[in-house]
Amino acid sequence: MSIAPRLTALDALHRSLGATMTDFAGWDMPLRYGSERDEHVAVRTKAGLFDLSHMGEITVTGPQAVELLDHALVGNISTVGVGRARYTMICQEDGGILDDLIVYRLGETEYMVVANASNAQIVLDALTGRAAGFDAEVRDDRDAYALIAVQGPESPGILKSLTDADLDGLKYYAGLPGTVAGVPALIARTGYTGEDGFELFLKPEHAEGVWKALTEAGAPVGLIPCGLSCRDTLRLEAGMPLYGHELTTSLTPFDAGLGRVVKFEKTTNEGRFVGREALEKAAERAETAPPRKLVGLVAEGRRVPRAGFSVVKDGVVIGEVTSGAPSPTLGKPIAMAYVDAAHAEPGTQGVGVDIRGTHEPYEVVALPFYKRQK
Amino acid sequence: MSNPTQLRYTKEHEWLSAAEDGVATVGITEFAANALGDVVFAQLPEVGATVTAGETCGELESTKSVSDLYSPVTGEVVAANQDVVDDPSLVNTAPFEGGWLFKVRVTGEPDELLSADEYTAFAGN
């Protein structure tokens, strides 16, 4: 068994750009190319280019593909039209979240499930196991795709210059085949940064050419390559959950404030799906006696809360930080945290975060921290 | 990157200037600043505090992590760089100049301070 990190098709390019690399879910990925703050600001104001080839693609095809997905996932996948995408989750029998996913419907009976890099094998195994009895095929397509994202307000203009696809007709949470810089790509609009932008699923051998074409087309309007570090601060400002932080197997979608992704009214399988019974109980508990709620915290000072730090009030622990970082857009440290429901209202007074023994004052706010002006 | 030859260095990536009238200046190296990423918060020792060689005397927080700041020498802190407290990114943009951290009246220094060449070899850059 190899323990060497996996390399994306763009690895040599990242190194030639001087990227600081880091291990992420077994992949050697760019953390940043220069200043992560500059990269963050470029995505908010101009455009940024990301290598997301570590994400896990799984193709589900066959006459009963949608029945399988309705059974295996918590969403009602039957209602996704061809060319559209859906944010959903895959849960355990006990309702715990195995992963959050995007499902693209590529054809009448063809779907692509995109899992987080750290969970790709878990999701593949779960879908394969849950496929028993359905006339559907689950295919591991992790090596079939490289994934490049261009994010930021300038991204539609940049991509338009390289594609004949109808980008104006491509809505948020949609994905359609087209060509980019002369090569075939699945073009999606399902970004994770809080900005407009596109994801391009490509053959790995085409990745370098497309990256260079995007760099050339985007450089005049301020596009720069961006790493995982700014991707994390961008998604945090946008209030988007990250698996392993806000989402874990010990939480149900209702505990994470994302109960809306669970559809008890399903089109197929008479409404049955993995985790249904546990999730019905979780839904009731969330309605009547929620244990903790996911909130935003904004620092009054400058010390940065990190995942795992305690949230305190009157010297008592009332919650835990799940993600924290200095926010380049707000100019202050921000965090997401699960706090006891009694203290979760925006504006709750006297809340602090225990930062290495000092209780630093924080304001409880509603998520997200940042919403783009449309 | 090059490490100025007139400075001495620690394996914790601090630099120390030659003492003038017994007072030396302390900062972190460019190598360390690059490794940290964007520094967003600096907690520096207070003027009048006693620092001890090899012991923590503050912290530097970057986007992704927090790192302890060690004092290369023993002595009394006579200045802390308020410019860095106000704008911690100075540590990244000018680690050997405007991004200095504190000044200390030296009463003792360890034997193991490194020359620029030794530090460059140690840090592998």
Coordinates of C-alpha atoms in Angstrom, one line a residue:
Chain A
M1 CA 0.0 0.0 0.0
S2 CA 1.3 3.4 -1.0
I3 CA 1.4 6.2 1.5
A4 CA 2.7 8.8 -0.9
P5 CA 0.2 11.6 -1.4
R6 CA -1.8 11.6 -4.5
L7 CA -1.1 14.3 -7.1
T8 CA -3.6 16.1 -9.3
A9 CA -3.0 16.6 -13.0
L10 CA -2.0 20.1 -12.2
D11 CA 0.7 19.2 -9.7
A12 CA 3.7 20.3 -11.9
L13 CA 1.9 23.5 -12.7
H14 CA 1.3 24.4 -9.1
R15 CA 5.0 23.8 -8.3
S16 CA 6.1 26.0 -11.2
L17 CA 3.8 28.7 -9.8
G18 CA 5.6 28.4 -6.4
A19 CA 2.6 27.1 -4.5
T20 CA 3.0 26.2 -0.9
M21 CA 1.6 22.6 -0.9
T22 CA -0.1 20.8 1.9
D23 CA -1.5 17.3 2.6
F24 CA -5.3 17.3 2.3
A25 CA -7.2 14.1 2.6
G26 CA -4.2 12.2 1.2
W27 CA -3.7 14.6 -1.7
D28 CA -0.9 17.0 -2.1
M29 CA -2.8 20.3 -2.7
P30 CA -1.9 24.0 -3.1
L31 CA -2.5 25.8 0.2
R32 CA -1.6 29.2 -1.3
Y33 CA 0.5 30.6 -4.1
G34 CA 1.3 34.0 -2.4
S35 CA -0.7 35.8 0.3
E36 CA -3.9 33.9 1.2
R37 CA -5.5 37.3 2.0
D38 CA -4.8 38.6 -1.5
E39 CA -6.3 35.4 -3.0
H40 CA -9.4 35.8 -0.8
V41 CA -9.8 39.4 -1.9
A42 CA -9.3 38.5 -5.6
V43 CA -12.2 36.1 -5.4
R44 CA -14.5 38.6 -3.7
T45 CA -13.6 41.5 -6.1
K46 CA -12.2 39.9 -9.3
A47 CA -11.6 36.2 -9.9
G48 CA -9.7 33.3 -8.5
L49 CA -8.7 29.9 -10.1
F50 CA -8.8 26.7 -8.0
D51 CA -7.7 23.2 -8.5
L52 CA -10.4 21.0 -6.9
S53 CA -9.3 17.7 -8.5
H54 CA -9.3 16.0 -5.1
M55 CA -13.1 16.0 -5.0
G56 CA -14.6 12.5 -5.5
E57 CA -16.8 11.9 -8.5
I58 CA -19.1 8.9 -8.6
T59 CA -21.3 8.1 -11.6
V60 CA -24.7 6.4 -11.0
T61 CA -26.4 5.1 -14.2
G62 CA -29.1 2.7 -15.2
P63 CA -32.9 2.4 -15.3
Q64 CA -33.2 2.6 -11.5
A65 CA -30.5 5.2 -10.9
V66 CA -32.9 7.6 -9.4
E67 CA -34.6 5.0 -7.2
L68 CA -31.2 4.1 -5.9
L69 CA -30.3 7.7 -5.1
D70 CA -33.7 8.4 -3.5
H71 CA -33.1 5.3 -1.3
A72 CA -29.4 6.1 -0.5
L73 CA -29.6 9.9 0.0
V74 CA -31.9 12.2 2.1
G75 CA -33.1 14.3 -0.8
N76 CA -35.9 13.7 -3.3
I77 CA -33.6 13.2 -6.3
S78 CA -36.6 12.4 -8.6
T79 CA -37.4 16.1 -8.8
V80 CA -34.0 17.1 -10.2
G81 CA -34.3 17.9 -13.9
V82 CA -31.7 17.1 -16.5
G83 CA -28.9 19.7 -16.4
R84 CA -29.7 20.7 -12.8
A85 CA -27.9 19.9 -9.6
R86 CA -29.0 19.4 -6.0
Y87 CA -27.2 19.9 -2.6
T88 CA -27.9 16.8 -0.5
M89 CA -26.5 14.5 2.1
I90 CA -25.9 10.8 2.7
C91 CA -26.7 9.6 6.2
Q92 CA -26.2 6.6 8.3
E93 CA -29.1 4.5 9.6
D94 CA -28.9 6.5 12.8
G95 CA -29.3 9.8 10.9
G96 CA -25.6 10.8 11.3
I97 CA -24.2 12.6 8.3
L98 CA -21.7 10.5 6.3
D99 CA -21.1 13.4 3.8
D100 CA -22.6 16.3 2.1
L101 CA -22.9 16.0 -1.7
I102 CA -23.8 17.7 -4.9
V103 CA -25.7 15.5 -7.3
Y104 CA -25.8 16.5 -11.0
R105 CA -28.3 15.0 -13.3
L106 CA -26.4 14.6 -16.6
G107 CA -29.0 12.6 -18.5
E108 CA -32.3 10.9 -18.2
T109 CA -30.8 8.0 -16.2
E110 CA -27.3 9.4 -15.5
Y111 CA -26.2 11.2 -12.4
M112 CA -22.9 12.3 -11.0
V113 CA -22.4 12.4 -7.3
V114 CA -19.6 14.7 -6.0
A115 CA -18.3 13.8 -2.6
N116 CA -15.7 15.5 -0.3
A117 CA -12.2 14.2 -0.9
S118 CA -12.0 12.9 2.7
N119 CA -15.2 10.9 2.3
A120 CA -15.0 9.8 -1.3
Q121 CA -14.3 6.2 -0.5
I122 CA -16.9 6.1 2.3
V123 CA -19.6 7.5 -0.1
L124 CA -18.5 5.1 -2.9
D125 CA -18.7 2.1 -0.5
A126 CA -22.1 3.2 0.9
L127 CA -23.6 3.8 -2.6
T128 CA -22.3 0.5 -3.8
G129 CA -23.7 -1.3 -0.8
R130 CA -27.0 0.5 -1.0
A131 CA -27.3 -0.3 -4.8
A132 CA -28.2 -4.0 -4.0
G133 CA -31.6 -4.8 -5.5
F134 CA -31.6 -1.8 -7.8
D135 CA -31.1 -2.0 -11.5
A136 CA -28.3 0.7 -11.4
E137 CA -24.6 0.9 -11.7
V138 CA -22.3 2.8 -9.3
R139 CA -19.0 3.7 -11.0
D140 CA -15.9 5.2 -9.3
D141 CA -15.0 8.1 -11.6
R142 CA -12.4 9.8 -9.3
D143 CA -9.6 9.3 -11.8
A144 CA -11.8 10.2 -14.8
Y145 CA -12.0 13.9 -13.9
A146 CA -9.9 16.9 -13.1
L147 CA -11.9 19.7 -11.5
I148 CA -11.0 23.4 -12.0
A149 CA -13.1 26.2 -10.5
V150 CA -13.1 29.8 -11.5
Q151 CA -14.9 32.0 -8.9
G152 CA -15.6 35.7 -8.5
P153 CA -17.5 38.5 -10.2
E154 CA -15.3 38.5 -13.3
S155 CA -15.6 34.7 -13.8
P156 CA -18.6 34.8 -16.2
G157 CA -16.8 37.2 -18.6
I158 CA -13.6 35.2 -18.4
L159 CA -15.3 31.9 -19.1
K160 CA -17.5 33.4 -21.9
S161 CA -14.3 34.2 -23.9
L162 CA -13.4 30.5 -23.9
T163 CA -16.6 28.7 -24.4
D164 CA -19.6 28.5 -26.7
A165 CA -21.8 27.2 -23.9
D166 CA -24.8 29.4 -22.9
L167 CA -23.6 30.6 -19.6
D168 CA -26.4 33.1 -19.2
G169 CA -28.8 30.2 -19.4
L170 CA -26.9 28.2 -16.8
K171 CA -28.6 28.9 -13.5
Y172 CA -27.1 28.5 -10.0
Y173 CA -27.1 24.8 -9.2
A174 CA -27.0 23.6 -12.7
G175 CA -24.5 21.8 -14.9
L176 CA -24.3 21.2 -18.6
P177 CA -21.8 19.8 -21.1
G178 CA -19.9 22.2 -23.4
T179 CA -16.5 23.0 -24.5
V180 CA -13.9 25.2 -22.8
A181 CA -10.8 26.3 -24.6
G182 CA -11.6 23.7 -27.3
V183 CA -11.9 20.6 -25.0
P184 CA -15.1 18.9 -23.7
A185 CA -16.1 19.9 -20.1
L186 CA -19.0 19.6 -17.8
I187 CA -19.7 23.2 -16.9
A188 CA -21.4 23.7 -13.5
R189 CA -22.4 26.7 -11.4
T190 CA -22.4 25.3 -7.9
G191 CA -19.8 27.4 -6.1
Y192 CA -18.7 27.2 -2.5
T193 CA -17.2 30.7 -2.1
G194 CA -20.2 32.9 -1.9
E195 CA -19.4 34.4 -5.3
D196 CA -20.7 33.7 -8.8
G197 CA -18.5 31.2 -10.5
F198 CA -18.1 27.9 -12.4
E199 CA -16.7 24.5 -11.9
L200 CA -15.2 22.6 -14.9
F201 CA -15.1 18.8 -14.8
L202 CA -12.5 17.8 -17.4
K203 CA -10.4 14.9 -18.6
P204 CA -7.2 15.1 -16.5
E205 CA -5.1 15.4 -19.7
H206 CA -6.9 18.6 -20.6
A207 CA -6.6 20.3 -17.2
E208 CA -3.3 22.0 -17.8
G209 CA -4.4 23.5 -21.1
V210 CA -7.6 24.8 -19.6
W211 CA -5.9 26.2 -16.5
K212 CA -3.5 28.1 -18.8
A213 CA -6.2 29.4 -21.0
L214 CA -8.2 30.6 -18.0
T215 CA -5.1 32.3 -16.6
E216 CA -4.4 34.0 -19.9
A217 CA -8.0 35.2 -20.3
G218 CA -8.4 36.2 -16.7
A219 CA -5.1 37.9 -15.9
P220 CA -6.1 41.2 -17.5
V221 CA -9.2 41.5 -15.2
G222 CA -7.3 40.4 -12.1
L223 CA -7.7 36.6 -11.9
I224 CA -5.0 34.8 -9.8
P225 CA -4.5 31.2 -8.8
C226 CA -6.0 30.4 -5.3
G227 CA -5.3 27.7 -2.7
L228 CA -7.2 25.8 -0.1
S229 CA -6.5 28.4 2.6
C230 CA -8.5 31.1 1.0
R231 CA -11.2 28.6 -0.1
D232 CA -11.7 28.0 3.6
T233 CA -12.0 31.6 4.6
L234 CA -14.3 32.3 1.6
R235 CA -16.7 29.5 2.5
L236 CA -16.6 30.4 6.2
E237 CA -17.7 34.0 5.4
A238 CA -20.4 32.6 3.2
G239 CA -21.6 30.5 6.2
M240 CA -21.2 27.2 4.3
P241 CA -20.6 24.1 6.3
L242 CA -17.5 22.0 5.9
Y243 CA -17.5 18.2 6.5
G244 CA -15.4 17.3 9.6
H245 CA -16.2 20.7 11.1
E246 CA -19.9 21.7 11.0
L247 CA -21.0 18.3 9.7
T248 CA -20.0 14.9 11.3
T249 CA -21.4 11.4 11.8
S250 CA -22.5 12.5 15.3
L251 CA -24.9 15.1 13.9
T252 CA -28.0 14.8 11.8
P253 CA -28.9 17.3 9.2
F254 CA -31.4 18.8 11.6
D255 CA -28.8 19.2 14.3
A256 CA -26.7 21.1 11.7
G257 CA -29.6 23.5 10.8
L258 CA -29.9 21.9 7.4
G259 CA -33.0 19.9 8.0
R260 CA -34.4 21.4 4.8
V261 CA -32.3 19.0 2.7
V262 CA -34.2 16.0 4.2
K263 CA -37.3 15.2 2.2
F264 CA -39.7 12.7 3.9
E265 CA -42.0 13.1 0.9
K266 CA -40.2 11.1 -1.8
T267 CA -41.4 10.2 -5.2
T268 CA -40.0 6.6 -5.2
N269 CA -39.6 3.6 -2.9
E270 CA -42.8 4.6 -1.1
G271 CA -40.8 7.2 0.7
R272 CA -38.4 4.8 2.3
F273 CA -34.7 5.8 2.5
V274 CA -31.7 5.0 4.7
G275 CA -32.0 6.9 8.0
R276 CA -35.6 7.8 7.7
E277 CA -36.8 6.6 11.1
A278 CA -33.9 8.3 13.0
L279 CA -34.3 11.5 11.0
E280 CA -38.0 11.7 11.8
K281 CA -37.1 11.7 15.5
A282 CA -34.3 14.2 14.9
A283 CA -36.8 16.5 13.1
E284 CA -39.2 16.4 16.0
R285 CA -36.4 17.0 18.5
A286 CA -35.1 20.0 16.4
E287 CA -38.7 21.4 16.5
T288 CA -39.4 20.9 20.2
A289 CA -36.1 20.7 22.1
P290 CA -33.1 21.5 20.0
P291 CA -29.9 20.7 22.0
R292 CA -27.5 23.2 20.2
K293 CA -27.7 25.5 17.2
L294 CA -25.2 26.6 14.7
V295 CA -24.5 30.3 15.0
G296 CA -22.0 32.9 13.7
L297 CA -19.6 34.6 16.1
V298 CA -17.8 37.9 15.4
A299 CA -14.8 38.9 17.5
E300 CA -14.6 42.3 19.2
G301 CA -10.8 41.8 19.5
R302 CA -8.2 40.3 17.2
R303 CA -7.5 36.9 18.6
V304 CA -8.7 34.1 16.3
P305 CA -11.0 31.3 17.5
R306 CA -10.1 27.8 16.2
A307 CA -12.1 24.6 15.8
G308 CA -12.6 22.9 19.2
F309 CA -12.3 26.1 21.4
S310 CA -15.0 26.4 24.0
V311 CA -17.7 29.0 23.8
V312 CA -18.4 30.4 27.3
K313 CA -20.9 32.6 29.1
D314 CA -20.6 33.6 32.7
G315 CA -17.7 31.2 33.0
V316 CA -19.8 28.3 31.8
V317 CA -19.2 26.4 28.6
I318 CA -22.2 26.8 26.3
G319 CA -20.8 25.5 23.1
E320 CA -17.9 24.8 20.8
V321 CA -16.3 26.5 17.8
T322 CA -16.3 24.4 14.7
S323 CA -14.5 26.7 12.3
G324 CA -12.7 30.0 12.9
A325 CA -10.5 32.4 10.9
P326 CA -9.7 36.0 10.4
S327 CA -12.2 37.3 8.0
P328 CA -10.5 39.4 5.3
T329 CA -13.9 40.9 4.3
L330 CA -15.0 41.9 7.8
G331 CA -11.5 42.7 9.0
K332 CA -12.2 40.7 12.2
P333 CA -12.0 37.1 13.4
I334 CA -15.1 35.1 12.8
A335 CA -16.3 31.6 13.7
M336 CA -19.1 29.1 13.3
A337 CA -20.0 27.4 16.6
Y338 CA -22.6 25.1 18.0
V339 CA -24.1 26.8 21.1
D340 CA -26.8 25.8 23.5
A341 CA -30.2 26.8 22.0
A342 CA -30.8 29.2 25.0
H343 CA -27.9 31.4 23.9
A344 CA -28.2 31.1 20.1
E345 CA -30.2 34.2 19.4
P346 CA -28.3 36.8 17.4
G347 CA -27.4 39.6 19.8
T348 CA -27.1 37.4 22.9
Q349 CA -24.9 39.3 25.4
G350 CA -21.9 38.2 27.3
V351 CA -20.7 35.4 25.0
G352 CA -17.0 34.7 24.8
V353 CA -14.5 32.2 23.3
D354 CA -11.9 30.6 25.5
I355 CA -8.7 31.4 23.6
R356 CA -5.9 29.6 25.4
G357 CA -7.3 30.6 28.8
T358 CA -8.5 34.1 28.0
H359 CA -12.3 34.6 27.5
E360 CA -12.4 36.9 24.5
P361 CA -15.7 38.7 23.8
Y362 CA -17.7 37.6 20.8
E363 CA -21.0 38.8 19.3
V364 CA -23.6 36.1 18.3
V365 CA -24.8 36.8 14.7
A366 CA -26.9 35.1 12.1
L367 CA -25.2 33.3 9.3
P368 CA -23.9 34.0 6.7
F369 CA -21.3 36.7 7.6
Y370 CA -21.1 37.7 4.0
K371 CA -23.7 37.8 1.2
R372 CA -22.8 39.0 -2.3
Q373 CA -24.8 41.9 -3.8
K374 CA -26.6 40.6 -6.9
Chain B
M1 CA 15.6 34.6 0.3
S2 CA 18.7 35.6 2.1
N3 CA 19.3 35.9 5.8
P4 CA 21.2 39.1 6.7
T5 CA 24.8 38.2 7.7
Q6 CA 25.0 40.8 10.5
L7 CA 22.2 39.0 12.5
R8 CA 22.3 35.9 14.6
Y9 CA 19.5 33.3 14.6
T10 CA 17.8 30.6 16.6
K11 CA 16.4 27.2 15.6
E12 CA 13.0 28.7 16.5
H13 CA 13.4 31.0 13.6
E14 CA 14.0 34.3 15.5
W15 CA 16.7 36.7 14.6
L16 CA 18.7 38.9 16.9
S17 CA 20.6 42.0 16.1
A18 CA 24.0 42.9 17.5
A19 CA 23.5 44.8 20.8
E20 CA 23.9 48.5 20.7
D21 CA 24.4 50.0 24.2
G22 CA 23.4 46.6 25.5
V23 CA 20.0 46.6 23.6
A24 CA 19.3 44.1 20.8
T25 CA 16.3 43.8 18.4
V26 CA 14.4 40.6 17.9
G27 CA 12.2 39.5 15.0
I28 CA 11.3 36.4 13.1
T29 CA 13.0 35.3 9.9
E30 CA 11.5 35.5 6.4
F31 CA 11.5 31.7 6.3
A32 CA 9.3 31.7 9.4
A33 CA 7.0 34.4 8.1
N34 CA 6.5 32.5 4.8
A35 CA 5.8 29.3 6.7
L36 CA 3.2 31.0 8.9
G37 CA 1.3 32.7 6.1
D38 CA -0.4 36.0 6.6
V39 CA 0.1 37.1 10.2
V40 CA -3.1 38.6 11.6
F41 CA -2.4 39.0 15.3
A42 CA 0.8 39.6 17.3
Q43 CA 1.0 39.4 21.1
L44 CA 4.3 40.9 22.0
P45 CA 6.0 41.0 25.4
E46 CA 5.3 44.1 27.4
V47 CA 7.9 46.8 28.1
G48 CA 9.4 46.1 31.4
A49 CA 8.8 42.4 31.3
T50 CA 11.7 40.0 31.8
V51 CA 12.2 37.5 29.0
T52 CA 14.3 34.3 29.2
A53 CA 16.3 32.8 26.4
G54 CA 14.4 29.9 24.9
E55 CA 11.2 30.6 26.7
T56 CA 7.9 31.8 25.2
C57 CA 7.2 35.5 25.4
G58 CA 4.3 36.1 23.0
E59 CA 2.5 34.6 20.1
L60 CA 2.0 35.2 16.4
E61 CA -1.3 34.2 14.9
S62 CA -1.8 33.6 11.2
T63 CA -4.8 32.7 9.1
K64 CA -4.3 29.0 9.7
S65 CA -2.4 28.7 13.0
V66 CA -0.9 30.2 16.1
S67 CA 2.8 30.0 16.9
D68 CA 4.6 30.7 20.1
L69 CA 7.2 33.5 20.0
Y70 CA 10.4 32.6 21.9
S71 CA 13.0 35.0 23.2
P72 CA 16.5 34.3 21.8
V73 CA 18.1 36.0 24.8
T74 CA 17.5 36.8 28.5
G75 CA 16.9 40.4 29.6
E76 CA 14.4 43.2 30.0
V77 CA 12.1 44.3 27.3
V78 CA 12.6 48.0 26.5
A79 CA 10.4 48.3 23.4
A80 CA 7.6 46.4 21.6
N81 CA 6.8 47.3 18.0
Q82 CA 3.4 49.0 18.1
D83 CA 3.5 49.2 14.3
V84 CA 3.3 45.3 14.2
V85 CA 0.6 45.2 16.8
D86 CA -1.4 47.7 14.6
D87 CA -0.5 46.0 11.3
P88 CA 0.7 42.4 11.8
S89 CA 1.2 42.0 8.1
L90 CA 4.5 43.9 8.5
V91 CA 5.9 40.6 9.8
N92 CA 5.3 39.2 6.3
T93 CA 6.3 42.2 4.2
A94 CA 9.4 43.3 6.1
P95 CA 10.5 40.6 8.6
F96 CA 14.0 41.9 9.0
E97 CA 13.1 45.6 9.0
G98 CA 9.8 47.3 9.9
G99 CA 8.4 43.9 11.1
W100 CA 10.8 43.7 14.1
L101 CA 9.0 42.5 17.2
F102 CA 10.7 43.8 20.4
K103 CA 14.0 45.2 21.8
V104 CA 15.6 43.7 24.8
R105 CA 18.4 44.9 27.2
V106 CA 20.5 41.7 27.1
T107 CA 21.7 40.2 30.4
G108 CA 22.4 36.8 29.1
E109 CA 22.5 34.9 25.9
P110 CA 22.8 31.2 25.1
D111 CA 25.7 29.6 23.3
E112 CA 23.7 28.1 20.5
L113 CA 22.8 31.2 18.5
L114 CA 23.5 30.5 14.8
S115 CA 25.3 32.6 12.2
A116 CA 23.4 33.4 9.0
D117 CA 25.2 30.6 7.1
E118 CA 24.4 28.1 9.9
Y119 CA 20.8 29.2 10.0
T120 CA 20.4 29.0 6.2
A121 CA 21.7 25.5 6.3
F122 CA 19.4 24.6 9.2
A123 CA 16.3 26.0 7.6
G124 CA 17.1 24.4 4.3
N125 CA 16.7 27.6 2.2

